[in-house]
Coordinates of C-alpha atoms and ligand atoms in Angstrom, one line a residue:
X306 CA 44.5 -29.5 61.6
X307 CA 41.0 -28.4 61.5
X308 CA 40.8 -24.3 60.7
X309 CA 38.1 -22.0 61.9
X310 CA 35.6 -21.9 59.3
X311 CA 34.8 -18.0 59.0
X312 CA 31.4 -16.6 58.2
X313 CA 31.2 -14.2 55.2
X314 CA 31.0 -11.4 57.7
X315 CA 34.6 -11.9 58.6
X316 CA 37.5 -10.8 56.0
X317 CA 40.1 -13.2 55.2
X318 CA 42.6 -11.4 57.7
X319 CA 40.1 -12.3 60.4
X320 CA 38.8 -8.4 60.5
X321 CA 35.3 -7.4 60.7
X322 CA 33.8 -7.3 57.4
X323 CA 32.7 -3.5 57.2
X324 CA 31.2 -3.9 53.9
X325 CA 28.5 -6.3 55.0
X326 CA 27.7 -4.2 58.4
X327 CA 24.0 -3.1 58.6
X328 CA 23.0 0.0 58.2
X329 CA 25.5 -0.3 55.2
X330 CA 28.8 2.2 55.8
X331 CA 29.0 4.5 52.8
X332 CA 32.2 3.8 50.7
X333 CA 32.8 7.6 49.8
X334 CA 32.9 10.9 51.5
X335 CA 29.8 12.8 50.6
X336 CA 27.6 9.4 52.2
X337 CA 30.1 9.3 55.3
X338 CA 31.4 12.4 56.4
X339 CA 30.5 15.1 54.6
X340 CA 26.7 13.5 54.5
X341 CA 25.6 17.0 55.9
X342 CA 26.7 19.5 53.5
X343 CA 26.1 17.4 50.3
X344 CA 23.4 15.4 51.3
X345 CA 20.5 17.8 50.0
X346 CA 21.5 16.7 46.7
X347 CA 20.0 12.9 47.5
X348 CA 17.3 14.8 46.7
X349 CA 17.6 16.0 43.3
X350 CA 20.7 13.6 41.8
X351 CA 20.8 10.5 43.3
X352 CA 20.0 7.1 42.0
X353 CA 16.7 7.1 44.0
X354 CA 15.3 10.6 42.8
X355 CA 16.6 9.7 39.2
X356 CA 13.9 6.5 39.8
X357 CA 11.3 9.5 41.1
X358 CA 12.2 11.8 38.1
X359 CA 11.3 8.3 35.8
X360 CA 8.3 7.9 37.1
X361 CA 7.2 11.2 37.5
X362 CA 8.2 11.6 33.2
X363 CA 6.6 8.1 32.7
X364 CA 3.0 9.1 34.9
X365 CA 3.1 12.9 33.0
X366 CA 3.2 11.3 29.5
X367 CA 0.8 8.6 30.4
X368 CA -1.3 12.2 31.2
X369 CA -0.5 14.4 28.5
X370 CA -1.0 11.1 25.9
X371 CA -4.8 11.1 27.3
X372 CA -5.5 14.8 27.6
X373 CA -4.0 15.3 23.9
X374 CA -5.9 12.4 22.8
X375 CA -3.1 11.5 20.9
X376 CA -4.6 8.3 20.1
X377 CA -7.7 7.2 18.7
X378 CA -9.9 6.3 21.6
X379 CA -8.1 7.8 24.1
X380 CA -9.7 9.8 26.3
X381 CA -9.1 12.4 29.3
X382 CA -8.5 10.8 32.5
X383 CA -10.4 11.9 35.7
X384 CA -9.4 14.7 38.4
X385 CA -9.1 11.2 40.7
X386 CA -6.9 9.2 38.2
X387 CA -4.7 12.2 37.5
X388 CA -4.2 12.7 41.3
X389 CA -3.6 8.9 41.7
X390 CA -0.7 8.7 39.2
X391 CA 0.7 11.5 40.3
X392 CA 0.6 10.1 44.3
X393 CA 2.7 7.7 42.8
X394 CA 5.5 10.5 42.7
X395 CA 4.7 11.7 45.9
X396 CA 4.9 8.8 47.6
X397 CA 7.8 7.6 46.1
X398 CA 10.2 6.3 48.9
X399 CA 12.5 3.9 50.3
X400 CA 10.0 0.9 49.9
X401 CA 9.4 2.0 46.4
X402 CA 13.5 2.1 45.7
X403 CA 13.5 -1.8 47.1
X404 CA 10.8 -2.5 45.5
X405 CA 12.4 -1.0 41.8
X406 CA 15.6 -2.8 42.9
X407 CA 13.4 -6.0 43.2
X408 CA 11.8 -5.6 39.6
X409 CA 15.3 -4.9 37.9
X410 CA 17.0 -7.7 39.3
X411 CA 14.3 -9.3 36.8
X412 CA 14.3 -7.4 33.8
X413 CA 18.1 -6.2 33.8
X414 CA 16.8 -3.0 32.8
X415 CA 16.5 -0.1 34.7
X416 CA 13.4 2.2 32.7
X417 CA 11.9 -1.0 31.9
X418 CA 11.8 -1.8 36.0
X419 CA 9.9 1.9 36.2
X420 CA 7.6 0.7 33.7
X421 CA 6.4 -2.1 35.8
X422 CA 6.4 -0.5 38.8
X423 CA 3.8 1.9 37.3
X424 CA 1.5 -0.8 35.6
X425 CA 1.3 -3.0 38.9
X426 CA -0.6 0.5 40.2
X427 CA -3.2 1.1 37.5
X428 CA -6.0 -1.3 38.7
X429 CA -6.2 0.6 41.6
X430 CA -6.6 3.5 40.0
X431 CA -9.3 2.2 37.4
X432 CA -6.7 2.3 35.0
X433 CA -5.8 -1.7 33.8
X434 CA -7.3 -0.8 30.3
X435 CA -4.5 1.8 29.6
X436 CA -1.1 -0.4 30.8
X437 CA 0.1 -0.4 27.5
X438 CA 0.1 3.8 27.4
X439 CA 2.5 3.1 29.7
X440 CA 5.7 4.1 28.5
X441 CA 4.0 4.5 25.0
X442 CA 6.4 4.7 22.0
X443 CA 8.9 5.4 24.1
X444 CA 12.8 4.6 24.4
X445 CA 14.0 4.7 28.0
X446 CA 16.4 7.7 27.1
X447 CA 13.3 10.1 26.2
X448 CA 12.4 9.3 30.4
X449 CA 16.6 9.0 31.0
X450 CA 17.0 12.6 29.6
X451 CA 13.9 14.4 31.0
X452 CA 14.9 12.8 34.5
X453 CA 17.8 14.1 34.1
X454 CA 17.2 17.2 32.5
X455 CA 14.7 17.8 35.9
X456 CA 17.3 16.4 38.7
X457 CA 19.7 18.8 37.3
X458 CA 17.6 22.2 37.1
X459 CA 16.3 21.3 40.4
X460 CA 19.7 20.8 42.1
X461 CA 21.0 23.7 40.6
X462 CA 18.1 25.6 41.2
X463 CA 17.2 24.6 44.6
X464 CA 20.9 23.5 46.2
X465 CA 24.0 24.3 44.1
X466 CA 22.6 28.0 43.1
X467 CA 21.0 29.1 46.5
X468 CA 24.8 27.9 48.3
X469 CA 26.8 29.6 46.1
X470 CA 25.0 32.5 45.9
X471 CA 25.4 32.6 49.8
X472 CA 29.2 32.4 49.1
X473 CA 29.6 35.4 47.3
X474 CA 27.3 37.5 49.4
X475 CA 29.6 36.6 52.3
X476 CA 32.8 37.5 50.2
X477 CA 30.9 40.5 49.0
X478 CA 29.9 41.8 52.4
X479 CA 33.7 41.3 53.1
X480 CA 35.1 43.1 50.4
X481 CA 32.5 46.2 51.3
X482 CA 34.0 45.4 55.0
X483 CA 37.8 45.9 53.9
X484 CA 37.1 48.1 50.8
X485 CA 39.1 50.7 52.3
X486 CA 41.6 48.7 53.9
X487 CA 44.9 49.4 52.6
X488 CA 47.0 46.5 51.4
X489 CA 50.4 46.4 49.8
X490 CA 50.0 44.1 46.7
X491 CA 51.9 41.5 45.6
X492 CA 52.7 40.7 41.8
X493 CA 55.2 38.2 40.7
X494 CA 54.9 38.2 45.0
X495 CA 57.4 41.1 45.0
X496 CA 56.0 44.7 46.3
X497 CA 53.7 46.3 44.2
X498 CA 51.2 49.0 43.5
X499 CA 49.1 48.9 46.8
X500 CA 45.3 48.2 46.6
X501 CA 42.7 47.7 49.2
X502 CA 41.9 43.7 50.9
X503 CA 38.1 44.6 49.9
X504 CA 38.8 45.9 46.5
X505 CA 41.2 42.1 46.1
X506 CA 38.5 40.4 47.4
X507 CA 35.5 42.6 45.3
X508 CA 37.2 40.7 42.3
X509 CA 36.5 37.5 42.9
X510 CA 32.5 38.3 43.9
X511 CA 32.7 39.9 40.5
X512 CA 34.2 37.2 39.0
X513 CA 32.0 34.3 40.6
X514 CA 28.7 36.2 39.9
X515 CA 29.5 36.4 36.3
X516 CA 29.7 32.9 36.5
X517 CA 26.4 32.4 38.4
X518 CA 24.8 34.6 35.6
X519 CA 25.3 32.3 33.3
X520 CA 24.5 29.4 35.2
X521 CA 21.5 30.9 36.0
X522 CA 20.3 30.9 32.1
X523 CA 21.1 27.7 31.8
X524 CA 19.3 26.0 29.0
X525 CA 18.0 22.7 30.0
X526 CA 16.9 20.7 27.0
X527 CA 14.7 17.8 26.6
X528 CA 13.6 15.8 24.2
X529 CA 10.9 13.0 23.4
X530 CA 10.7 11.5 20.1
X531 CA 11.6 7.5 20.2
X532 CA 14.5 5.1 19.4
X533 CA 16.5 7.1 16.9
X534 CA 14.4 10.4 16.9
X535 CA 12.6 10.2 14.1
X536 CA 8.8 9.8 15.9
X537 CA 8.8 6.6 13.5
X538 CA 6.7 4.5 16.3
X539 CA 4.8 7.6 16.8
X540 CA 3.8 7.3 13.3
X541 CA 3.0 3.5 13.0
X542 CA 0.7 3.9 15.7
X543 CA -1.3 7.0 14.9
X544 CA -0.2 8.5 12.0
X545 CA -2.5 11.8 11.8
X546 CA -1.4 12.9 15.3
X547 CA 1.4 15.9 15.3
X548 CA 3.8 14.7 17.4
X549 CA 6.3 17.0 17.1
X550 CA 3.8 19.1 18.5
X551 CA 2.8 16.8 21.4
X552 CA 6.6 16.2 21.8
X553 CA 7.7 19.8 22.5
X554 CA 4.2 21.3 24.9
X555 CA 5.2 17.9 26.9
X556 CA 8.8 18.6 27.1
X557 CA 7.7 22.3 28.0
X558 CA 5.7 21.7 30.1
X559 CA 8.3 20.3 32.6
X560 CA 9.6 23.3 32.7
X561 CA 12.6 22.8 30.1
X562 CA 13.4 23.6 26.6
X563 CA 12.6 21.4 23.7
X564 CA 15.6 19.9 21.5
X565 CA 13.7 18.9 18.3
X566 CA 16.1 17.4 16.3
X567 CA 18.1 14.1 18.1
X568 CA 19.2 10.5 17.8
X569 CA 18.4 8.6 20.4
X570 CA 19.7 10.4 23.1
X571 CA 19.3 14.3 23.9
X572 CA 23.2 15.2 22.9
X573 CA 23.9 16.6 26.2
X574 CA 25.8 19.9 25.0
X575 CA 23.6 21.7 27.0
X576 CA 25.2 19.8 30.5
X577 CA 28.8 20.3 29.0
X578 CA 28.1 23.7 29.0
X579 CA 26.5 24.3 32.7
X580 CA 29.1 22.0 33.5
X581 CA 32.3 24.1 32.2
X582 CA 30.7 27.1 33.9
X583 CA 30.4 25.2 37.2
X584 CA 34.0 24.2 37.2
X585 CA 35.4 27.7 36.0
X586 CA 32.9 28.8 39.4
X587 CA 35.3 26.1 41.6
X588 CA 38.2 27.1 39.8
X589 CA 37.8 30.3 40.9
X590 CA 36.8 29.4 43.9
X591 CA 40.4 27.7 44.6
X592 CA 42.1 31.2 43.7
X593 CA 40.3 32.6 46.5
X594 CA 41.0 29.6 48.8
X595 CA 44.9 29.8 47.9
X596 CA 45.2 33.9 47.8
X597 CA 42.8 33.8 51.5
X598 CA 45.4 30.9 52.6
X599 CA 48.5 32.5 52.0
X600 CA 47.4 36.0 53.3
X601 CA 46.2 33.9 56.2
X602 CA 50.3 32.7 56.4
X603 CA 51.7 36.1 56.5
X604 CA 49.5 37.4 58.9
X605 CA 47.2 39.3 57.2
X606 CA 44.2 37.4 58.1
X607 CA 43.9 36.0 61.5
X608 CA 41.8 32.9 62.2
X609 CA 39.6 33.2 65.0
X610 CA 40.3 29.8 67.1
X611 CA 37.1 27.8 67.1
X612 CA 36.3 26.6 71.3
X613 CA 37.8 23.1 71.8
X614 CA 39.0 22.3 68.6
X615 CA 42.5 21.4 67.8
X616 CA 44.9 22.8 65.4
X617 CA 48.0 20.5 65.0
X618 CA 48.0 17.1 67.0
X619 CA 51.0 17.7 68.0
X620 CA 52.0 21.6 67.7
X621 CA 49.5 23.2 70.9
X622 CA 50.0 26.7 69.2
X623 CA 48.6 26.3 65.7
X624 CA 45.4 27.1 63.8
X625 CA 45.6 25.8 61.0
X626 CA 43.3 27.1 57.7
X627 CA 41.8 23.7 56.9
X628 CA 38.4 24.7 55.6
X629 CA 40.2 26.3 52.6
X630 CA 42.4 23.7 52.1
X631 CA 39.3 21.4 52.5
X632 CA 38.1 23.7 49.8
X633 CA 41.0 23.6 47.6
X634 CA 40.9 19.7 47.3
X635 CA 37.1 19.0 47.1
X636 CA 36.8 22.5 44.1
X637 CA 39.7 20.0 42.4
X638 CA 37.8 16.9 42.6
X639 CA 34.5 18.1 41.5
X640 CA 36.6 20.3 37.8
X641 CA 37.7 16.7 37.0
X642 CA 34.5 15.0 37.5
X643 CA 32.6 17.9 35.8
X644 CA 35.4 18.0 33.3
X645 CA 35.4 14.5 32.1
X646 CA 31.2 14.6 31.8
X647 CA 31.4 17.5 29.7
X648 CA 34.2 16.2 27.6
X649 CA 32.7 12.7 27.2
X650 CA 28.8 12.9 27.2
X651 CA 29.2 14.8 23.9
X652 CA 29.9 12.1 22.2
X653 CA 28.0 9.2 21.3
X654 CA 28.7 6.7 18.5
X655 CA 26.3 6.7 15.8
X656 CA 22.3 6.8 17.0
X657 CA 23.7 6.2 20.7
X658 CA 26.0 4.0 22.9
X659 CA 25.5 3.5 26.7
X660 CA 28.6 5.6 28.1
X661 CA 26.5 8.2 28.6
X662 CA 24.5 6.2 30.9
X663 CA 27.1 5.0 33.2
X664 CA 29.1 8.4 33.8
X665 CA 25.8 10.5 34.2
X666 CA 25.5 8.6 37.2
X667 CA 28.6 10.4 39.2
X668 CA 26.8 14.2 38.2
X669 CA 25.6 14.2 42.0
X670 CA 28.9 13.3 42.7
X671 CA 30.5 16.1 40.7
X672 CA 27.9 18.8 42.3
X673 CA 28.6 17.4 45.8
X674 CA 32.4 17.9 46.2
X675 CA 31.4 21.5 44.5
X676 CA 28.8 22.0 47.3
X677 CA 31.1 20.5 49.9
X678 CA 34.1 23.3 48.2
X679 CA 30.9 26.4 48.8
X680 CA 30.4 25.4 52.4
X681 CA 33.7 25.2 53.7
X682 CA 34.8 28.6 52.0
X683 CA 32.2 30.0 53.8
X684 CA 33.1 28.3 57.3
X685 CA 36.3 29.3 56.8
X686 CA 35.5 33.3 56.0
X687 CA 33.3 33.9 59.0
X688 CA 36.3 33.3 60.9
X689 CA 38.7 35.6 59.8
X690 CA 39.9 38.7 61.3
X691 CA 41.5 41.3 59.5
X692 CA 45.0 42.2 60.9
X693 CA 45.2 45.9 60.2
X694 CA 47.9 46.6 62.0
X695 CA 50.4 44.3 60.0
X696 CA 49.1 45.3 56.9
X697 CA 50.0 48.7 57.8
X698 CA 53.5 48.2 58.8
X699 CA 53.9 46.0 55.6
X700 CA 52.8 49.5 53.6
X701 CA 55.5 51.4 55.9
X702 CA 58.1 49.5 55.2
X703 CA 57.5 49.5 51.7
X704 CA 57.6 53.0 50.6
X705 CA 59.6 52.1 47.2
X706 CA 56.3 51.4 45.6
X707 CA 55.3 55.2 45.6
X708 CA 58.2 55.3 42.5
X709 CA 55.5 54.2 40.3
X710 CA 53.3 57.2 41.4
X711 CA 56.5 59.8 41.0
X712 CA 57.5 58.6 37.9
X713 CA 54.5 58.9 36.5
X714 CA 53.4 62.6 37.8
X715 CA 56.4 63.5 36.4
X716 CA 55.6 62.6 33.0
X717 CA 52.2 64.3 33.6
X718 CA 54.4 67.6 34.3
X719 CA 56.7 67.0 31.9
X720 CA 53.7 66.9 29.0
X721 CA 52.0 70.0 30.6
X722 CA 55.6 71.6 29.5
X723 CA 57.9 71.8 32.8
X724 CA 61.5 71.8 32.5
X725 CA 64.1 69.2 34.3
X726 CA 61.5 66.4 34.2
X727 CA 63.6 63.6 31.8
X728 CA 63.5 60.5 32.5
X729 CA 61.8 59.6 35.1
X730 CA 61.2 56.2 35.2
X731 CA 65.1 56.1 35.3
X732 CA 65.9 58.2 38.2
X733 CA 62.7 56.4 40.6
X734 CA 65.0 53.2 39.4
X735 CA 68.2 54.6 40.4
X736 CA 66.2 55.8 43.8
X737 CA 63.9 52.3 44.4
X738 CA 65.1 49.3 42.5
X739 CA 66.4 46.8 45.0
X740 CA 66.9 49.6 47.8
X741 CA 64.9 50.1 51.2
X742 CA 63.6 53.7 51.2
X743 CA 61.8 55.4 54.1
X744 CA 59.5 58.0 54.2
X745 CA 62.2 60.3 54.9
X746 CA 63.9 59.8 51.7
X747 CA 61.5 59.8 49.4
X748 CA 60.4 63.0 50.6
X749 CA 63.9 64.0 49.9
X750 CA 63.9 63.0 46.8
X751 CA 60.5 64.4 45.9
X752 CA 61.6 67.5 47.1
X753 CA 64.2 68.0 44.4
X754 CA 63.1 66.7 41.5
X755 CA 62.1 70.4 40.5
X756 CA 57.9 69.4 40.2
X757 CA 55.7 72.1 40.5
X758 CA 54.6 72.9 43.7
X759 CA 50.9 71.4 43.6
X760 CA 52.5 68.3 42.3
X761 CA 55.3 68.5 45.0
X762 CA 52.8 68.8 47.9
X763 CA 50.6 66.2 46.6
X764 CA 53.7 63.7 46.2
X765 CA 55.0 64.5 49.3
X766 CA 51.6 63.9 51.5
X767 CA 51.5 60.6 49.8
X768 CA 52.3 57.6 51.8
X769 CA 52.2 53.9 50.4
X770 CA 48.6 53.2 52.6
X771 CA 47.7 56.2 50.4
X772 CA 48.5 55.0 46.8
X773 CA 45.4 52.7 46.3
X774 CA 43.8 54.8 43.2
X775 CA 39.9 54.6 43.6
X776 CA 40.6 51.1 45.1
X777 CA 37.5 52.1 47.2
X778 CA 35.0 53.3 44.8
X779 CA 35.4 50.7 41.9
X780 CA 34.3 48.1 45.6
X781 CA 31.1 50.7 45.8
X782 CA 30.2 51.1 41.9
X783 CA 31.3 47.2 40.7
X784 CA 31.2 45.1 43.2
X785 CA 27.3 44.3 44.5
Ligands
2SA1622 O1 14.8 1.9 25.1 C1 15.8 1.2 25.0 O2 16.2 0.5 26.0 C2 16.7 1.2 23.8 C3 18.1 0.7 23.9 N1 19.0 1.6 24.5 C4 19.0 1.9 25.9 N2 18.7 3.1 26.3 C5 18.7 3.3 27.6 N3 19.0 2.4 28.6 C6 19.4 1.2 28.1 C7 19.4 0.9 26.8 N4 19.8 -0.4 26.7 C8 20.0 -0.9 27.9 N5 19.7 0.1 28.8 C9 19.8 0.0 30.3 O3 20.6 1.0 30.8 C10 21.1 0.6 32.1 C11 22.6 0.9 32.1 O4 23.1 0.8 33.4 P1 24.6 1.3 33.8 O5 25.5 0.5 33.0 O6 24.7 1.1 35.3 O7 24.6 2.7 33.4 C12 20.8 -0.8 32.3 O8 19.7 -0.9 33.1 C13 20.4 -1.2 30.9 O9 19.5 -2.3 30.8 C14 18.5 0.4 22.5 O10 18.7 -0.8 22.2 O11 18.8 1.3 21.7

């Protein structure tokens, strides 16, 4: 029998081979789908701007060598040359990434590849004389960790910061919406002390700008100072020069913060650390996703349907709250990935190993699912409705939680000195725990406990919408 010979663009099964379509189909999410609200980071953390970042360190140290003179001989480089290296960064692009690609499929080295890629542009500049100050007593993890170190500020600074500050504006401006809106609380999710919805929501923008503080002074260190950070090739070469010197108004002059003292590698506690703060940020995120979805499930929020979109496939009536389930699962995703880098870049055996290497390459990754989290927590908040009216009758038919407030004026009265007030906290149990009382007979019951009459009045105008405490003012004072 003679069988079908089939051409490597068909799978086994006969199926279109996907994998070998043109333009190539991404193999995860934040390529395919979700390309639009995590594709800014291509910019800042992806494989091709860590090549940028390399050449960009490589062409500034190539600089900084000739304007320190840090060798004898070496002299300043024109205005023209200086602008000419540095068009190499500018014009770094998709032919420059294939044409990287092509020079590492040579020397099986990634730095080394950038090395070449910048010498094969220095006759043009007038440069041929000075190849070898290319990548000059360097080991490719003093350009690794600047690259890095500059992805990473930038994408924070430029992408991951800007989006989540937007976040918790929108949850801010919210909470200043509801800060007065009355909401029975939930503990143990049993009826409790009421608050206000804005004051609820005025603690998370508290608690994710404290976070954003910090990552805001985040420390980005850098470091330059050879194979096992010692300067020793440094010294060979041109042993009167102060390196450490040239080493840290290079590294500063990036715009990050030397780390003198290394092994080969910068020791990345400085990433562990933005990175813990980033995935406390999600995790808190994902309490406001799972408190916002199951308020959205009693009814206290209502989501406003979006025009010609569909709820359930099959159920006509439902909307269902899918951005901040979408939220729940990408914040997840992204602690684990942040997690495992800040729990295993720390380590490196000895003067380095190459781990470090292979899992810095999924950071991008890590701040994409968090950026993906930010934007869909904030789709999801613009369309919500507040649902006053059940939050009201949920107060009204709740009017054992004013026990707490009884019980506790009456200890007030009964330390100013007023008779008949003993044990209260057991009569407002005998009265509230695991009955339904109305407004009727608490007022009853308010009425003759024997209080004085200020405190009587005062009970007795109270209803549960009433008992949220300066719910409203600590939203004005605490939470902008
Ligand atoms: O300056 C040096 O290169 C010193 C050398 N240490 C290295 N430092 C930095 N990069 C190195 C090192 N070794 C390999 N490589 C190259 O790293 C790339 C690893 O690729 P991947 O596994 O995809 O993360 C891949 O391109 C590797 O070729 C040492 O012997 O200490």
């Amino acid at each position: 029998m003679k069988t079908m010979s089939k051409t490597p663009h068909t799978l086994p099964s006969g199926r279109v081979a996907l994998s070998q379509q043109t333009p190539p189909i991404a193999l995860g999410p934040l390529d395919g789908r979700y390309r639009p609200q995590a594709g800014i980071l291509v910019d800042y953390l992806s494989e091709a701007s860590l090549n940028r970042e390399r050449v960009h360190v490589e062409v500034e140290w190539f600089i900084h060598l000739c304007e320190q003179r840090a060798l004898p001989g070496l002299e300043s480089l024109t205005q023209d040359q200086k602008d000419g290296l540095r068009a190499i960064v500018a014009d770094f692009d998709a032919q420059s990434v294939a044409e990287l690609a092509e020079i590492e499929a040579v020397t099986v080295h990634d730095v080394k590849a950038v090395e070449y890629y910048i010498g094969r542009r220095l006759p043009e500049l007038g440069l041929e004389h000075l190849k070898a100050l290319v990548h000059f007593a360097c080991t490719s993890e003093d350009i690794n960790n600047l690259s890095y170190a500059l992805g990473i500020k930038d994408a924070v600074q430029d992408a991951w910061l800007p989006a989540a500050r937007k976040l918790v504006a929108a949850v801010s401006a919210m909470a200043q919406e509801a800060k007065a809106t009355p909401m029975l609380s939930r503990t143990h999710g049993q009826p409790a002390t009421p608050t206000t919805l804005g004051k609820e929501l005025a603690v998370f923008a508290h608690r994710l700008n404290r976070q954003l503080n910090r990552i805001a002074k985040t420390e980005f260190l850098g470091k330059i100072n050879g194979a096992t950070g010692t300067f020793a090739a440094h010294v060979a070469a041109a042993p009167d020069t102060d390196w450490p010197a040239i080493s840290r108004s290079f590294v500063e002059g990036l715009g990050l913060d030397w780390n003198p003292l290394t092994t080969q590698i910068e020791s990345h506690d400085w990433q562990a650390e933005l990175y813990s703060d980033i995935a406390r940020f999600n995790r808190i995120l994902h309490n406001l996703c799972t408190d916002v979805w199951s308020y959205i499930s009693i009814g206290y929020f209502q989501q406003i349907p979006v025009e010609g979109a569909t709820g359930s496939s099959t159920m006509p009536h439902k909307v269902n709250p899918i951005r901040f389930e979408n939220a729940e699962a990408n914040a997840e995703i992204s602690c684990s990935l942040l997690d495992t880098l800040g729990a295993t870049l720390v380590t490196s055996r000895w003067q380095r190993d190459l781990t470090d290497s292979s899992s810095q390459r999924n950071i991008g990754v890590a701040f994409g699912h968090s950026m993906l989290a930010i934007s869909n927590v904030v789709k999801g908040l613009e369309r919500l409705d507040v649902a006053e009216d059940l939050l009201a009758e949920d107060l009204d038919e709740n009017w054992e939680v004013l026990g707490e407030a009884v019980q506790t004026a009456m200890r007030a009265e009964a330390i100013a000195g007023r008779e008949g007030m003993d044990n209260p906290y057991e009569r407002l149990k005998e009265l509230t725990r695991g009955h339904r009382v109305d407004g009727e007979r608490m007022r009853e019951f308010i009425g003759g406990l024997g209080l004085s009459d200020a405190a009587e009045q005062r009970l007795k105008g109270l209803t549960p919408g009433q008992y949220t405490g300066l719910a409203e003012q600590l939203v004005d004072r605490y939470a902008n």
